[in-house]
Structure formats: C-alpha cells, structure tokens
Short mmCIF file of N, CA and C in Angstrom, two decimals:
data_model
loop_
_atom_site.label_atom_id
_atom_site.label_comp_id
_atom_site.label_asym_id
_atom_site.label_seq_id
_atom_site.Cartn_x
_atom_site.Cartn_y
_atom_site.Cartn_z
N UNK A 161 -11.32 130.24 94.48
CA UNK A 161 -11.51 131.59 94.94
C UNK A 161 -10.32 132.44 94.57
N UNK A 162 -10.82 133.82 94.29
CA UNK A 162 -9.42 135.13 93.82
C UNK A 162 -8.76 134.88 95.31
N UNK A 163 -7.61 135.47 95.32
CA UNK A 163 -6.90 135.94 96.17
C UNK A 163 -7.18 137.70 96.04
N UNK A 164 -7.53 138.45 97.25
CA UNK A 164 -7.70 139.55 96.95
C UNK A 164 -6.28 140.59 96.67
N UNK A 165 -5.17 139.90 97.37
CA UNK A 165 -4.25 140.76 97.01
C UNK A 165 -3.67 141.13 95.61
N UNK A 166 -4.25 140.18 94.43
CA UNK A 166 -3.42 140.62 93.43
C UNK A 166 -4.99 141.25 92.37
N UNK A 167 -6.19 141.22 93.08
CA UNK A 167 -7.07 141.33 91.99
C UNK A 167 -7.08 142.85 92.16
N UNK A 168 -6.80 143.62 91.14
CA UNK A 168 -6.91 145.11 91.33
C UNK A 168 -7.66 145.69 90.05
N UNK A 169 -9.05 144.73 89.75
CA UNK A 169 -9.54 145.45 89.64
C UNK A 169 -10.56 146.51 89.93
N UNK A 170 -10.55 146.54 91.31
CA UNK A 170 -10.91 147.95 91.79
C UNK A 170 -10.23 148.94 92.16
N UNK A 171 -8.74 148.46 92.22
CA UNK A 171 -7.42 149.36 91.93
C UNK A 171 -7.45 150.38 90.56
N UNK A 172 -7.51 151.36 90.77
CA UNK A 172 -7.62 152.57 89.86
C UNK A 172 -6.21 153.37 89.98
N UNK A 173 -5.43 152.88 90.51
CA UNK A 173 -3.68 153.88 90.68
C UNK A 173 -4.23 154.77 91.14
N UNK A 174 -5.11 155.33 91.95
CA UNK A 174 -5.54 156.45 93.02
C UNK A 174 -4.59 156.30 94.42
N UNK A 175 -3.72 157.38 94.79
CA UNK A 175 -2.93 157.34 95.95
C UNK A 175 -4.23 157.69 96.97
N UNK A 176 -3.44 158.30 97.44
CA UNK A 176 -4.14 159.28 98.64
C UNK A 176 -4.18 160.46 98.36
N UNK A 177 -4.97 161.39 98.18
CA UNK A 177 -4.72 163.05 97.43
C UNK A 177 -4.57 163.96 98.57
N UNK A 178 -3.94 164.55 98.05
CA UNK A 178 -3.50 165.46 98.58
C UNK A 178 -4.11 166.69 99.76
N UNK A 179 -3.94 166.82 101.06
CA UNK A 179 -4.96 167.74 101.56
C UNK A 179 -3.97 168.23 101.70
N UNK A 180 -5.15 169.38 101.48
CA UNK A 180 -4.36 170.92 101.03
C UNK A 180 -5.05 172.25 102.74
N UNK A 181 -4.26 172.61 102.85
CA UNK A 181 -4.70 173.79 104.13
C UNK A 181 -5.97 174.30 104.09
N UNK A 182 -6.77 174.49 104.46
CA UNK A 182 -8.00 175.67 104.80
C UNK A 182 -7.49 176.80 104.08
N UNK A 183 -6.59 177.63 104.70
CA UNK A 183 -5.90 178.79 104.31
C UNK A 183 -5.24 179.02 102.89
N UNK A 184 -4.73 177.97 102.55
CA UNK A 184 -4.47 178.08 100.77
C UNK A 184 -6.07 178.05 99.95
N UNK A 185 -6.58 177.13 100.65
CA UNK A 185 -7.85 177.18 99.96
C UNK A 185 -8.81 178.01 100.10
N UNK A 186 -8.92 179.32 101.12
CA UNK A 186 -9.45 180.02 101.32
C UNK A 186 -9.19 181.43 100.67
N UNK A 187 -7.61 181.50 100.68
CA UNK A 187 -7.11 182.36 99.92
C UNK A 187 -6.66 182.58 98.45
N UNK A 188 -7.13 180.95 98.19
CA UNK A 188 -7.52 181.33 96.70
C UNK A 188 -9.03 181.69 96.13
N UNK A 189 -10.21 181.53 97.20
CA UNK A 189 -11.87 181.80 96.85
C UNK A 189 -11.64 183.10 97.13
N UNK A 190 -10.79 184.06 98.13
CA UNK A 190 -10.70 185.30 97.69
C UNK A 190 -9.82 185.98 96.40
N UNK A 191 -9.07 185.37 96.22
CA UNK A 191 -8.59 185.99 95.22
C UNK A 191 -9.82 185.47 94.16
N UNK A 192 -9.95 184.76 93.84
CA UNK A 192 -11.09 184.72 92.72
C UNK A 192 -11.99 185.65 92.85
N UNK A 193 -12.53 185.93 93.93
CA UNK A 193 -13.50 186.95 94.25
C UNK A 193 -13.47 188.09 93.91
N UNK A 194 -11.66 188.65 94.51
CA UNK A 194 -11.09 189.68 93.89
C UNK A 194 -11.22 190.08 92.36
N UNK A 195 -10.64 189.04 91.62
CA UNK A 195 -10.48 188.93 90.14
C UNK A 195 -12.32 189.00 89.91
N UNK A 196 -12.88 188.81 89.95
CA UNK A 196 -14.63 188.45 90.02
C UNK A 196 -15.10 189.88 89.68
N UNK A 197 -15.04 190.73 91.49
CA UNK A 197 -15.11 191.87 90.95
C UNK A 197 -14.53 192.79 90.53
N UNK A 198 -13.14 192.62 90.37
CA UNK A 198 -12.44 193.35 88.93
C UNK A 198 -12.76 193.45 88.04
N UNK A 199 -13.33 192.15 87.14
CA UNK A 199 -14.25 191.98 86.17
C UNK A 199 -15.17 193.04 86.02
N UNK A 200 -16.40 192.83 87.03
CA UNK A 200 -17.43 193.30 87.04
C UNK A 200 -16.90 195.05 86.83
N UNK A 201 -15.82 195.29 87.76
CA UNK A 201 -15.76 196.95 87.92
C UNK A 201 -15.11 197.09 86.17
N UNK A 202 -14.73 196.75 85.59
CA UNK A 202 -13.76 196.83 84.78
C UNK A 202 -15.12 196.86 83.33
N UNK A 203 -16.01 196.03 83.46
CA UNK A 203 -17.21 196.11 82.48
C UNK A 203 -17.71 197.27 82.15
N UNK A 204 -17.50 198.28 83.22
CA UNK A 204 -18.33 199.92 83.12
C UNK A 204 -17.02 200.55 82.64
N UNK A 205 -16.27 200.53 82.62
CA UNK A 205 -15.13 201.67 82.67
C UNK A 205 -14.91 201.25 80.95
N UNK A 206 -14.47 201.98 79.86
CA UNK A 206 -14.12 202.29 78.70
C UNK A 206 -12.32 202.33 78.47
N UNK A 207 -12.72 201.31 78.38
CA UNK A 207 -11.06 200.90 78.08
C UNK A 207 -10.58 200.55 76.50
N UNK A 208 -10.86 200.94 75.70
CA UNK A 208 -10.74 201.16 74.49
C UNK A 208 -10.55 199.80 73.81
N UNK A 209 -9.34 199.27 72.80
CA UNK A 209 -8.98 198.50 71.89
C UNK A 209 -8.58 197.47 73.60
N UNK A 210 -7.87 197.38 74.67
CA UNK A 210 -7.55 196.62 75.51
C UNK A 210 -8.48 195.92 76.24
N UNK A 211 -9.92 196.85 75.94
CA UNK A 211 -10.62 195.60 77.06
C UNK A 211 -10.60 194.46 76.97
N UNK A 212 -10.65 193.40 75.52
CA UNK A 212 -10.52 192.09 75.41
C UNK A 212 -9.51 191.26 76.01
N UNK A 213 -8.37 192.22 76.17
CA UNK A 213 -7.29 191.47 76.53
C UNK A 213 -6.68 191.86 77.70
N UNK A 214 -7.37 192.86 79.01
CA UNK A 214 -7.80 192.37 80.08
C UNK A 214 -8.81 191.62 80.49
N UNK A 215 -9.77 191.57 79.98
CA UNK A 215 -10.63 190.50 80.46
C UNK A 215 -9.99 189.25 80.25
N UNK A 216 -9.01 189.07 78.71
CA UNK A 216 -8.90 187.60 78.65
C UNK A 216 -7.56 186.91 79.76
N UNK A 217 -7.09 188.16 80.14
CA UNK A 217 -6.12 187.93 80.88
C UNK A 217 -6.47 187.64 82.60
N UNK A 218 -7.42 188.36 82.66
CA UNK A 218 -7.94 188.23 84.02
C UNK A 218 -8.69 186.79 84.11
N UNK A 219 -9.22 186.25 82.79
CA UNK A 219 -10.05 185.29 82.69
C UNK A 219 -8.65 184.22 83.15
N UNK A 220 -7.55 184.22 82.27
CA UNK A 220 -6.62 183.33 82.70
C UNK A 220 -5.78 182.73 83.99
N UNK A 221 -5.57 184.02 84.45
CA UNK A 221 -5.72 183.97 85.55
C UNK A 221 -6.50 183.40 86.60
N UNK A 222 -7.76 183.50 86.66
CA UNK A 222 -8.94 182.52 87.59
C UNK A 222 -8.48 181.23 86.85
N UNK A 223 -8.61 180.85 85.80
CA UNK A 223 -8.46 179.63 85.06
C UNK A 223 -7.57 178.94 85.74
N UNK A 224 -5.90 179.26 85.61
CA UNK A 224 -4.71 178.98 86.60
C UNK A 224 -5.32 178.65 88.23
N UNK A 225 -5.80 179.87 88.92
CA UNK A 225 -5.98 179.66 89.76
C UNK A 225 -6.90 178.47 90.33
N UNK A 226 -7.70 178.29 89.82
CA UNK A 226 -8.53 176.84 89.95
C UNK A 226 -7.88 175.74 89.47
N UNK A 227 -7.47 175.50 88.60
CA UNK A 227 -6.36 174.98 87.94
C UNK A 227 -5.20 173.97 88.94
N UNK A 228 -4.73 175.13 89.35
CA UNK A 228 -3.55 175.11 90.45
C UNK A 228 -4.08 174.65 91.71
N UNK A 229 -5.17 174.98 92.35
CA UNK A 229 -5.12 174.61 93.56
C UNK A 229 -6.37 174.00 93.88
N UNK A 230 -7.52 174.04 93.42
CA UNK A 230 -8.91 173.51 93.21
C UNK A 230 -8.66 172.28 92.13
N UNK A 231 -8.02 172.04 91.39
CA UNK A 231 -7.62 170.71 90.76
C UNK A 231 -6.14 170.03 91.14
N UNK A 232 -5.94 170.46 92.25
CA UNK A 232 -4.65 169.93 92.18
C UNK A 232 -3.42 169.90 91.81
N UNK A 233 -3.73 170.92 90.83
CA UNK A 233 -2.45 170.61 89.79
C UNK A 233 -1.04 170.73 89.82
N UNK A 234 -0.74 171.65 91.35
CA UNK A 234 0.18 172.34 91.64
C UNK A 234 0.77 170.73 92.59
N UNK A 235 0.27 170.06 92.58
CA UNK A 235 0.86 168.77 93.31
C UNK A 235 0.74 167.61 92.41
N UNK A 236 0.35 167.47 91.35
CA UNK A 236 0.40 166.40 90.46
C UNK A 236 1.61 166.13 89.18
N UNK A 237 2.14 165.41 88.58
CA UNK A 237 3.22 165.62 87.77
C UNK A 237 3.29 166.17 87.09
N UNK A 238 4.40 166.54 86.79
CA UNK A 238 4.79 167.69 86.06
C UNK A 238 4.31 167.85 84.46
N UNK A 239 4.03 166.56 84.25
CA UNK A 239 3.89 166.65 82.80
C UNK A 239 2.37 166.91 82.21
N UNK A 240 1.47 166.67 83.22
CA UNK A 240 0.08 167.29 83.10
C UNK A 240 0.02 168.82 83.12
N UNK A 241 1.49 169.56 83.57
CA UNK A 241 1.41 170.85 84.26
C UNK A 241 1.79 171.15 82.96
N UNK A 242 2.67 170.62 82.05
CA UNK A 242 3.29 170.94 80.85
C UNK A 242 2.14 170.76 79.59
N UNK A 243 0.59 169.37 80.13
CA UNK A 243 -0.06 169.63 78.72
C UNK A 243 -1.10 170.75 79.01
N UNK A 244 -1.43 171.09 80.56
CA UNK A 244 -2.18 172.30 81.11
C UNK A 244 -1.29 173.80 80.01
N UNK A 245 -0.15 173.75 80.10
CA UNK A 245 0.41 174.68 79.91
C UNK A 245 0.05 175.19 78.00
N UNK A 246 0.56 173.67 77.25
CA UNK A 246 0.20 173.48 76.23
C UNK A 246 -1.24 174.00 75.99
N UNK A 247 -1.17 173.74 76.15
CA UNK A 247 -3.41 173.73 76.08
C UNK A 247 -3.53 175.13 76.13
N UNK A 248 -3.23 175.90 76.93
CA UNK A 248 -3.17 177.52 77.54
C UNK A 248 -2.76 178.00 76.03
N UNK A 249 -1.78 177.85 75.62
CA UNK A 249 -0.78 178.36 74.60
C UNK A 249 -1.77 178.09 73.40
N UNK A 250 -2.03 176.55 72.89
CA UNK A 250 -3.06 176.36 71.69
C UNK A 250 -4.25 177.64 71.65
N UNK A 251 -5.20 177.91 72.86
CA UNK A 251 -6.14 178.54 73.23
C UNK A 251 -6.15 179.69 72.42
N UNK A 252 -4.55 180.34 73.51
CA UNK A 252 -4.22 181.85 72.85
C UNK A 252 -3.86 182.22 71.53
N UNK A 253 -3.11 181.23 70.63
CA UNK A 253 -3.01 180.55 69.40
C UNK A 253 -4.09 181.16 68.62
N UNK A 254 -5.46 180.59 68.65
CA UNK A 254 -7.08 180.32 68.42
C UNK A 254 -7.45 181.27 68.48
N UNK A 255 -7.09 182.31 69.73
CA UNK A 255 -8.28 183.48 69.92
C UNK A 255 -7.30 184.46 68.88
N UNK A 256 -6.36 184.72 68.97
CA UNK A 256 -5.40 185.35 68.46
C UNK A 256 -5.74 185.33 66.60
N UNK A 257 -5.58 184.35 65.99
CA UNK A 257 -5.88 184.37 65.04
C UNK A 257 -7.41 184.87 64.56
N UNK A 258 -8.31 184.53 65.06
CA UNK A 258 -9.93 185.11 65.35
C UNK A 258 -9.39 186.53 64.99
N UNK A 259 -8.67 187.05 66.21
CA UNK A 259 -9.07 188.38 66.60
C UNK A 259 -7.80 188.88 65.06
N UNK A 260 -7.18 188.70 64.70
CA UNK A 260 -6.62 188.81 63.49
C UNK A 260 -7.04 189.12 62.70
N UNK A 261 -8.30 188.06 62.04
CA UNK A 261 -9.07 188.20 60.95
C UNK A 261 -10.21 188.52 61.33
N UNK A 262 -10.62 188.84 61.94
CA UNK A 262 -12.28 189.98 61.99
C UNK A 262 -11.52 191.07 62.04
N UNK A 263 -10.60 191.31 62.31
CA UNK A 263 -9.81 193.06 61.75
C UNK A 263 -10.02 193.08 60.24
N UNK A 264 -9.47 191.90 59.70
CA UNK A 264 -9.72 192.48 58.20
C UNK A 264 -10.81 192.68 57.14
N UNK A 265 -12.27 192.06 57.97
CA UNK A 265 -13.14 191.78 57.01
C UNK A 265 -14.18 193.16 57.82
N UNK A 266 -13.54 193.88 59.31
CA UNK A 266 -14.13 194.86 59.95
C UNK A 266 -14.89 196.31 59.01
N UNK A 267 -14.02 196.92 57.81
CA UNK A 267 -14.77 197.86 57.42
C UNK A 267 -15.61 197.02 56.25
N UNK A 268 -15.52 196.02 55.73
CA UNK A 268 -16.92 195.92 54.86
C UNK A 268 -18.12 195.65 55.71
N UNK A 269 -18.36 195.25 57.05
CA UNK A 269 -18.84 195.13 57.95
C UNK A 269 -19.51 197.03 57.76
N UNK A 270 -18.61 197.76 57.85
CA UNK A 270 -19.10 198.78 58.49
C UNK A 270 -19.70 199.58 57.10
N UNK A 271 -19.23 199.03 56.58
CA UNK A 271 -20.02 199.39 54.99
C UNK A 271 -21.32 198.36 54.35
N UNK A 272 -21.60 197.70 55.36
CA UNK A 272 -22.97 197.38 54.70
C UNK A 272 -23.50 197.36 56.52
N UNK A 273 -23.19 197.98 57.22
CA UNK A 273 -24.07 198.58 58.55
C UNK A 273 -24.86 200.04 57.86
N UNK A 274 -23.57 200.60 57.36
CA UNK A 274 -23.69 202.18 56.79
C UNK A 274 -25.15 201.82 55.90
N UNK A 275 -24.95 201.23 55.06
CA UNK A 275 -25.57 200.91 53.65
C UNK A 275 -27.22 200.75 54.01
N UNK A 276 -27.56 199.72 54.88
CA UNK A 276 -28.49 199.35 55.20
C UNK A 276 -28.96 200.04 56.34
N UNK A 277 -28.72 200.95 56.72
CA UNK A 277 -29.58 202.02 58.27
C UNK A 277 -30.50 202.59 57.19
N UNK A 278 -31.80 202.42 58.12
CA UNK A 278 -32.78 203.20 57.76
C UNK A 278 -33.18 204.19 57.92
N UNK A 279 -33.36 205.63 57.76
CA UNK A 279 -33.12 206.92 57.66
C UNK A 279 -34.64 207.58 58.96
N UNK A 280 -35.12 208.04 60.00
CA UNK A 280 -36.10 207.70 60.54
C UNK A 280 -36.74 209.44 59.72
N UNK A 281 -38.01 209.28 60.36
CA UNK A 281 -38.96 210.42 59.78
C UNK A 281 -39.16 211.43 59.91
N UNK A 282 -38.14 212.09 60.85
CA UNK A 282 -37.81 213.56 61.14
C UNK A 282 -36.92 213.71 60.34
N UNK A 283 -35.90 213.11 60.29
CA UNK A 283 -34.87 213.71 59.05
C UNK A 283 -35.40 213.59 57.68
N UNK A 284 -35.90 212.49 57.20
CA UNK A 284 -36.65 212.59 55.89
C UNK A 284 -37.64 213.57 55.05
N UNK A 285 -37.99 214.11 56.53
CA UNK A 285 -39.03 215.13 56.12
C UNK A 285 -38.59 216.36 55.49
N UNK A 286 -39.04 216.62 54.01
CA UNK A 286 -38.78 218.28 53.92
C UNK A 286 -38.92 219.08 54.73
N UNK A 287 -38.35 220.05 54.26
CA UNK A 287 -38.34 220.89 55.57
C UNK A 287 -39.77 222.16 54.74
N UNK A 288 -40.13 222.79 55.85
CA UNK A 288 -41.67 223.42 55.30
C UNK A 288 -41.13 224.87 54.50
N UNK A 289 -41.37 225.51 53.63
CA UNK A 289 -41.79 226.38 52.83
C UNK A 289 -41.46 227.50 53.52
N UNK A 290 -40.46 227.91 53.37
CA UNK A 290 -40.14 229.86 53.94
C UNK A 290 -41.24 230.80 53.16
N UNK A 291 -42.11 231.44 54.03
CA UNK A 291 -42.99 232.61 53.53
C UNK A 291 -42.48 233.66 54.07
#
C-alpha cells in the first residue's frame, strides 16, 4: 500500500487563495461599471482622430482591473505581474503598428471609394430645355 503522505499526486502546488474583502471586490464591479458607461457615453460624442485611443485606453484599464483583483494578480508573484505587464506592452506594440500602416495605404482607399460611387438619378439627369 502508498503511504498517503508522500503521494502528491493530487497535490497541484495550490495554497490556499487568497480572500479578498467584499468591499475591494465590490468596488472594483463599480468601477468597471463606471468605465462601462463611459464607454457607452463616449460612443455618441465625436471625438475626432482620439477616439481609438480612448477607447483603447479605457479598454486597458477594465483589462488591469480584472486582471488585478478578479484574477488575483495583485497577490500572486511578481513575475506573472511582469509577463501580465509584458503581454500589455507586445499588444500595444501590434495595434500600434496596424494603426501605422492603414495610414499609409488610407488615400488609395479613398481613391477607389471615389472611383467606384455610383452617381444616383437625379443628378444624372439633364436638366430640361429653357423655353
């Protein structure tokens, strides 16, 4: 027969996790909420060349915030906090370059939008005969 004390394999290195307050955890489903409908208010309003990068910033933000306290992360080692962090940075990296190059290929875009509109049948029409 095993001895149970040394058989671990149902040992997974799981401590005890961490409980976290009501109140931290409550006050982060409002702030998300907050950020939520910021979003939403922020969708109607005309914010020119910046909207992408409030939204993506606000997006980061919730991200962190779940992140941090809905995963734990703000109590787990440091070095998951450092590839969380990494990871964040690659992301912005990615979108950044995107948003780089659709700037440059943007006016032939707008030159075969131009090119190809179809003209509708009030404007096409001659106009009628001055008597």
């Amino acid at each position: 027969m095993s001895d149970h004390s040394t058989n671990h394999s149902d040992d997974h290195g799981h401590g005890m996790g961490h409980v976290m307050p009501l109140s931290i955890l409550f006050g982060t489903f409002v702030a998300l909420l907050f950020f939520t409908g910021l979003t939403v208010f922020l969708a109607d309003q005309n914010l020119g060349e910046i909207d992408i990068w409030i939204a993506l910033t606000i997006a980061t933000i919730k991200a962190g915030l779940v992140a941090t306290y809905f995963m734990h992360l703000r109590y787990d080692k440091p070095i998951n906090v450092l590839l969380f962090l990494f990871t964040l940075g690659f992301v912005a990296l990615f979108f950044g370059i995107t948003l780089i190059d659709s700037e440059q290929y943007q006016p032939q875009i707008q030159d075969y939008y131009e090119a190809t509109t179809t003209v509708t049948v009030s404007e096409a029409a001659p106009a009628p005969p001055a008597e």
